[in-house]
Structures are given as C-alpha cells and as structure tokens.
Coordinates of C-alpha atoms in Angstrom, one line a residue:
M7 CA 11.5 8.8 22.3
H8 CA 7.8 9.1 21.8
P9 CA 6.0 6.9 24.4
L10 CA 3.9 5.1 21.8
A11 CA 7.1 4.3 19.8
E12 CA 8.6 2.7 22.9
R13 CA 5.5 0.7 23.6
I14 CA 5.3 -0.5 20.0
Q15 CA 9.0 -1.6 20.2
N16 CA 8.0 -3.7 23.2
G17 CA 5.2 -5.4 21.3
D18 CA 2.2 -3.5 22.7
R19 CA -0.6 -4.2 20.3
R20 CA -2.9 -1.5 21.8
A21 CA -0.1 1.1 21.3
L22 CA 0.3 -0.1 17.7
A23 CA -3.4 0.3 17.0
R24 CA -3.5 3.7 18.6
A25 CA -0.4 4.9 16.7
I26 CA -1.9 3.8 13.3
T27 CA -5.1 5.8 14.2
L28 CA -2.9 8.8 15.0
A29 CA -1.2 8.5 11.6
E30 CA -4.6 8.2 9.8
R31 CA -5.8 11.4 11.5
E32 CA -2.7 13.3 10.5
D33 CA -2.2 14.2 14.1
K34 CA 0.4 16.9 14.9
E35 CA 2.5 14.3 16.7
K36 CA 2.7 12.1 13.6
L37 CA 6.1 13.3 12.3
S38 CA 7.9 13.0 15.6
L39 CA 6.4 9.6 16.2
M40 CA 7.3 8.3 12.7
S41 CA 10.8 9.6 13.0
D42 CA 11.2 7.5 16.2
I43 CA 9.6 4.5 14.5
F44 CA 11.9 4.8 11.5
S45 CA 15.0 4.5 13.7
M46 CA 13.8 1.1 15.0
E47 CA 12.8 -0.6 11.7
K48 CA 13.6 -4.3 11.7
N49 CA 13.6 -6.8 8.9
A50 CA 10.0 -7.8 8.1
H51 CA 9.2 -9.0 4.6
H52 CA 6.7 -6.6 3.2
I53 CA 4.3 -8.3 0.8
G54 CA 1.5 -6.7 -1.3
I55 CA -1.4 -8.6 -2.6
T56 CA -3.3 -6.8 -5.3
G57 CA -5.8 -7.6 -8.0
S58 CA -9.3 -6.8 -9.3
P59 CA -12.4 -7.1 -7.1
G60 CA -13.6 -10.7 -6.8
A61 CA -10.2 -12.2 -7.5
G62 CA -10.2 -13.8 -4.1
K63 CA -7.5 -11.7 -2.5
S64 CA -8.9 -11.9 1.1
T65 CA -9.6 -15.6 1.0
L66 CA -6.1 -16.2 -0.4
I67 CA -4.6 -14.1 2.4
N68 CA -6.7 -15.9 5.0
E69 CA -5.3 -19.3 3.9
L70 CA -1.8 -17.9 3.6
L71 CA -2.1 -16.8 7.3
H72 CA -2.7 -20.5 8.3
L73 CA 0.4 -21.6 6.4
L74 CA 2.6 -18.8 7.8
R75 CA 1.5 -19.5 11.4
E76 CA 2.2 -23.3 10.9
Q77 CA 5.8 -22.1 10.2
H78 CA 5.7 -20.1 13.5
L79 CA 6.0 -16.8 11.7
T80 CA 4.2 -13.7 13.1
V81 CA 2.1 -11.7 10.6
A82 CA 0.6 -8.2 10.4
V83 CA -2.2 -7.7 7.9
I84 CA -3.1 -4.2 6.6
A85 CA -6.3 -4.5 4.5
I86 CA -7.3 -1.5 2.5
D87 CA -11.0 -0.8 1.8
P88 CA -12.5 1.8 -0.5
T89 CA -14.3 4.8 0.9
S90 CA -17.6 5.9 -0.5
P91 CA -17.3 9.2 -2.3
F92 CA -20.9 10.0 -1.3
S93 CA -21.2 9.0 2.4
G94 CA -17.5 9.0 3.3
G95 CA -18.1 5.6 4.9
S96 CA -16.3 2.3 4.3
I97 CA -17.4 -1.3 4.8
L98 CA -14.4 -3.0 6.2
G99 CA -15.4 -6.3 4.7
D100 CA -11.9 -7.8 4.5
R101 CA -11.7 -8.2 8.3
T102 CA -14.8 -10.5 8.3
R103 CA -13.0 -13.0 6.1
M104 CA -10.1 -13.2 8.6
H105 CA -12.2 -13.3 11.8
Q106 CA -10.8 -16.7 12.9
H107 CA -7.4 -15.1 13.3
F108 CA -8.4 -12.3 15.6
V109 CA -7.6 -14.3 18.8
D110 CA -4.2 -15.4 17.5
P111 CA -1.5 -13.5 19.4
G112 CA 0.8 -14.0 16.4
I113 CA -1.4 -12.1 14.0
F114 CA -2.4 -8.4 13.9
I115 CA -5.1 -7.3 11.5
R116 CA -5.9 -3.7 10.7
S117 CA -8.3 -2.4 8.1
M118 CA -7.8 1.1 6.7
A119 CA -10.1 3.1 4.6
T120 CA -8.7 5.0 1.5
R121 CA -10.5 8.2 2.6
G122 CA -10.3 9.5 -1.0
S123 CA -6.7 8.6 -1.6
L124 CA -6.1 7.1 -5.0
G125 CA -3.6 4.4 -6.0
G126 CA -5.3 1.5 -4.2
L127 CA -3.9 2.4 -0.7
A128 CA -4.7 4.6 2.2
R129 CA -2.5 7.7 2.9
A130 CA -1.2 6.2 6.1
T131 CA -0.4 2.7 4.7
K132 CA 3.4 3.2 4.6
D133 CA 3.3 4.5 8.2
A134 CA 1.3 1.5 9.3
I135 CA 3.8 -0.9 7.5
R136 CA 6.7 0.8 9.3
M137 CA 5.0 0.6 12.7
C138 CA 4.2 -3.2 12.2
D139 CA 7.9 -3.7 11.2
A140 CA 9.0 -1.9 14.4
A141 CA 6.7 -4.1 16.4
G142 CA 8.7 -7.1 15.4
F143 CA 6.4 -8.9 12.9
D144 CA 8.1 -11.3 10.5
I145 CA 5.7 -10.6 7.7
V146 CA 3.6 -7.6 6.8
L147 CA 0.9 -8.3 4.3
V148 CA -0.9 -5.4 2.5
E149 CA -4.1 -6.1 0.7
T150 CA -5.0 -3.3 -1.7
V151 CA -8.5 -2.3 -3.0
G152 CA -9.3 -3.8 -6.4
V153 CA -6.9 -2.3 -8.9
G154 CA -7.9 -0.6 -12.0
Q155 CA -5.4 1.0 -14.5
S156 CA -3.8 3.5 -12.2
E157 CA -3.9 2.0 -8.7
L158 CA -0.2 1.0 -8.6
D159 CA 1.0 2.6 -5.3
V160 CA 1.5 -0.8 -3.6
M161 CA 4.8 -1.2 -5.5
K162 CA 6.0 1.9 -3.6
V163 CA 5.6 0.5 -0.2
V164 CA 6.3 -3.3 -0.3
D165 CA 9.2 -5.6 -1.2
T166 CA 7.2 -8.2 -3.1
T167 CA 4.0 -7.6 -5.0
G168 CA 1.7 -10.5 -5.9
L169 CA -0.9 -9.8 -8.7
V170 CA -3.9 -12.0 -8.3
L171 CA -5.8 -12.9 -11.6
T172 CA -8.6 -15.3 -12.3
P173 CA -9.6 -17.1 -15.6
N174 CA -12.4 -15.8 -17.7
S175 CA -12.6 -12.5 -15.8
G176 CA -11.2 -10.1 -18.4
D177 CA -8.3 -9.3 -16.1
I178 CA -5.8 -10.0 -18.8
L179 CA -7.1 -7.1 -20.8
Q180 CA -6.5 -4.8 -17.9
I181 CA -3.0 -5.9 -16.8
F182 CA -1.6 -5.0 -20.3
K183 CA -2.6 -1.4 -19.6
A184 CA -0.9 1.5 -17.8
G185 CA 1.9 -0.4 -16.1
I186 CA -0.2 -2.9 -14.1
M187 CA 1.9 -5.7 -15.6
E188 CA 5.1 -4.1 -14.5
I189 CA 4.2 -3.9 -10.8
A190 CA 4.0 -7.7 -10.4
D191 CA 6.9 -9.7 -8.9
L192 CA 4.6 -12.7 -8.9
F193 CA 1.5 -13.6 -10.9
I194 CA -1.0 -15.6 -8.9
I195 CA -3.7 -17.3 -11.0
N196 CA -6.4 -17.9 -8.3
K197 CA -9.5 -20.0 -8.8
A198 CA -7.3 -22.2 -11.0
D199 CA -10.0 -25.0 -11.0
L200 CA -12.0 -22.8 -13.5
P201 CA -11.9 -23.3 -17.3
D202 CA -9.2 -21.6 -19.4
V203 CA -6.6 -21.4 -16.7
E204 CA -3.9 -22.7 -19.1
K205 CA -5.0 -20.1 -21.7
L206 CA -4.4 -17.3 -19.1
K207 CA -1.0 -18.8 -18.1
I208 CA 0.2 -19.0 -21.7
T209 CA -1.0 -15.5 -22.4
L210 CA 1.0 -14.2 -19.5
E211 CA 4.1 -16.1 -20.6
D212 CA 3.7 -14.7 -24.1
Y213 CA 3.5 -11.2 -22.8
M214 CA 6.6 -11.6 -20.6
M215 CA 8.5 -12.8 -23.6
I216 CA 7.6 -9.6 -25.4
A217 CA 8.2 -7.4 -22.3
D218 CA 11.6 -9.2 -21.7
P219 CA 11.9 -8.3 -18.0
K220 CA 15.5 -7.7 -16.9
G221 CA 16.8 -9.3 -13.7
W222 CA 13.8 -10.9 -12.0
Y223 CA 11.5 -12.9 -14.2
P224 CA 8.0 -13.0 -12.4
P225 CA 6.9 -16.6 -11.9
I226 CA 3.3 -17.7 -12.4
V227 CA 1.7 -19.9 -9.8
K228 CA -1.8 -21.4 -9.8
T229 CA -3.8 -21.5 -6.6
V230 CA -7.3 -22.6 -5.5
S231 CA -7.5 -20.8 -2.1
T232 CA -10.8 -22.5 -1.2
K233 CA -9.1 -25.9 -1.5
K234 CA -5.8 -24.7 0.0
T235 CA -3.8 -25.7 -3.1
G236 CA -0.8 -23.9 -4.6
L237 CA -0.3 -21.9 -1.4
M238 CA 3.1 -23.4 -0.5
E239 CA 4.4 -22.8 -4.1
M240 CA 3.2 -19.2 -3.9
W241 CA 5.0 -18.7 -0.5
E242 CA 8.2 -20.3 -1.8
E243 CA 8.2 -17.9 -4.8
M244 CA 7.7 -14.9 -2.4
K245 CA 10.7 -16.0 -0.3
R246 CA 12.7 -16.6 -3.5
H247 CA 12.0 -13.0 -4.6
R248 CA 13.1 -11.7 -1.2
T249 CA 16.4 -13.6 -1.5
Y250 CA 16.8 -12.1 -5.0
L251 CA 16.4 -8.6 -3.6
E252 CA 18.9 -9.3 -0.8
E253 CA 21.5 -10.8 -3.0
T254 CA 21.5 -8.4 -5.9
A255 CA 21.7 -4.6 -6.3
S256 CA 18.0 -4.6 -7.2
G257 CA 16.9 -4.7 -3.6
E258 CA 18.9 -1.6 -2.5
E259 CA 17.9 0.3 -5.7
K260 CA 14.2 -0.5 -5.0
K261 CA 14.5 0.8 -1.4
R262 CA 16.3 3.9 -2.6
L263 CA 13.5 4.7 -5.1
Q264 CA 10.9 4.0 -2.4
R265 CA 12.6 6.4 0.1
E266 CA 12.9 9.1 -2.6
M267 CA 9.2 8.8 -3.5
E268 CA 8.2 8.8 0.2
V269 CA 10.1 12.1 0.8
Y270 CA 8.4 13.8 -2.2
E271 CA 5.0 12.5 -0.9
L272 CA 5.6 13.9 2.6
I273 CA 6.7 17.3 1.2
R274 CA 3.6 17.4 -1.1
E275 CA 1.3 16.6 1.9
E276 CA 2.9 19.3 4.0
I277 CA 2.6 21.9 1.2
W278 CA -1.0 20.9 0.5
R279 CA -2.0 21.3 4.2
D280 CA -0.3 24.7 4.4
V281 CA -1.9 26.0 1.2
K282 CA -5.3 24.6 2.2
R283 CA -5.1 26.3 5.6
W284 CA -4.0 29.6 3.9
V285 CA -7.0 29.4 1.6
E286 CA -9.5 28.8 4.4
E287 CA -8.1 31.3 6.9
G288 CA -8.1 34.0 4.2
D289 CA -11.8 33.4 3.2
R290 CA -10.6 32.8 -0.3
R291 CA -13.1 30.0 -0.9
D292 CA -15.6 32.6 -2.0
D293 CA -13.7 32.7 -5.3
L294 CA -14.9 29.2 -6.0
N295 CA -18.5 30.3 -6.0
Q296 CA -18.0 32.4 -9.1
Q297 CA -19.5 30.3 -11.9
S298 CA -17.2 31.8 -14.5
Y299 CA -13.9 31.4 -12.6
D300 CA -11.0 29.8 -14.5
P301 CA -9.6 26.9 -12.2
Y302 CA -6.2 27.0 -13.9
A303 CA -5.8 30.7 -13.4
L304 CA -7.2 30.6 -9.9
A305 CA -4.9 27.8 -8.8
K306 CA -1.8 29.7 -10.2
N307 CA -2.8 32.9 -8.6
W308 CA -3.4 31.3 -5.2
F309 CA -0.2 29.4 -5.3
D310 CA 1.8 32.5 -6.4
E311 CA 0.2 34.6 -3.6
W312 CA 0.9 31.8 -1.0
K313 CA 4.5 31.6 -2.0
K314 CA 4.8 35.4 -1.9
E315 CA 3.4 35.6 1.6
R316 CA 5.5 32.8 2.9
K317 CA 8.6 34.4 1.4
S318 CA 7.8 37.8 2.9
G319 CA 7.1 36.1 6.3
D320 CA 10.5 34.3 6.2
G321 CA 12.2 37.7 5.5
E322 CA 10.6 39.2 8.6

C-alpha cells in the first residue's frame, strides 16, 4: 500500500493535503496512490453546491458547517476557484469566508484552482473527494466556481447537487438553458429576504411541471444564510435525497454512470499526455507556426502518425 494512502486511512491531515497536491500535479505516483485510495472508500455523503457568482454559496456553506458540527458530523470542504487565463493565478477567496473553521479538528478545507479545466471543477476534484472519503469524513462538500451554461461537471462527482439561486439576479434565465436545470437535486433560493422570492419559486415550480422529472422531484427551499434561516430545512432535504438514492435503483445507476464517465476521463487524460509528449519530443510544434496551417488536417495527421508509431512500437 502507498504510504500516503495508509496515513490518510489513519486520519493524517498532513498526508491528505500532500496527497491532494500530488494529484493536482499529475505526479507519476498518482495512479498507484488512487488505486489504493479507491479500495478504502467509506460512506461519506458527497454534496455539491453550485450556482452563479454572487449567489452566496460560500456564506451558505460556512453556516451549514456550523449546523453540521453541532450534529457532531465531520466535514471536508473542497472549494474550487477559477484560474486566470492570463496570469495563471487564482485568488482562493472561498477559504477566507470559512476562516473561523480552520482550527476545528472536525473540518478540513482545501481550495483547488481550475487550472484551465472547464466544467466548474478542477481536474483533481474527484481524486480529492475520494481521498477525503477514505480519511473518514462524514460529509464532503464541493463548492464549484460560478456556473454558466456548460459547467455541469459537479453532477459527475457528487451524490446530491444543490443549485443556489437568488431573486432578481437573472439566474432563472440561465437555468433553463443547456441542462443546468437537470443537474439540481435541490433548488436553494438564497437571499430569500429580497423581493420577488415567491415569483422565482413559482417559476421553478412551473418549469418542473413542464419538465415532469421522473423519480426524484427536486424540492425548493428558501434560505437567508446571513440570518441562518432555512439551513435546517436545506440539510433535511439533502439527507432525504441520500435516503432516496440508497433505497431506490437510482442511486446505483448514478454511481455506475459516474464510474463509467470517470474511466473515460482517465483514458482521455492518459492519451492526451502521451500525444502531447510525442508532439513536443518530435519538435512538431513548428508546424503550428505556419500561418496557413489547417488545424483540422494537422490534428488528424498528428493523431494518425501517433497511432501508427505506437502500433509499430507495440509490434516490436
């Protein structure tokens, strides 16, 4: 067994932090480490909190942490922050809103930068969730970057997804597009002390009547995180959704689809790394400096050449 995996299983927080860093850096030891981690998965409830910027996700999670700790539950928080496409840097601002929990031994908080990854998550998010699960946390909370119309990856890595909306923000126009509505297991109308909260709630109810969700019917809860209202109702609905997954075939089907997507993602990453290494080692990047090159033809030629070389290498 990988020494870091053994230390994580024993609850070593330093080992957990180091292992997440190793996964983020795509270290050569990552696959062997994660294989060991996979064998020791426990039974944490994986919860995703997503929504547009300014919806109050971090404040909501901060108050939820208080509630969960009052119930003597241990919690790991993975907060995803966007990376600048210009500097490559990331302001890990979500950690600052949860600073009061840093000294709590029952809470582990880790910020992760997207580093160019699309979908609202970092590439190593699933790895980090699995490590936190192996470390024995009862709850693993994942806060995504602000979602647009395609950042839906959170549904691939958690059990329960809460979509945070606010009145008068225009969010309702976005969630009707590109599947955002379909990722929610729970609608959370935050800042519910603002005007038009009932209008937003009725609009959501009307949409769900049209969509006619089968099986689980996503509930709508109203919260005011700054006043600590609605949090218990939100938590009860999250627990109810987990019970639904455990007692119906939907839970196993969801896990099966998640595992399938994860395998495809891992294969794609391995192929990409190998092709990129092949391009750079063969000094083929000079082809990109030709102003008239056809990217479609070049990509096809490179991939065909890469496959041919790999096939001939295997034959030898």
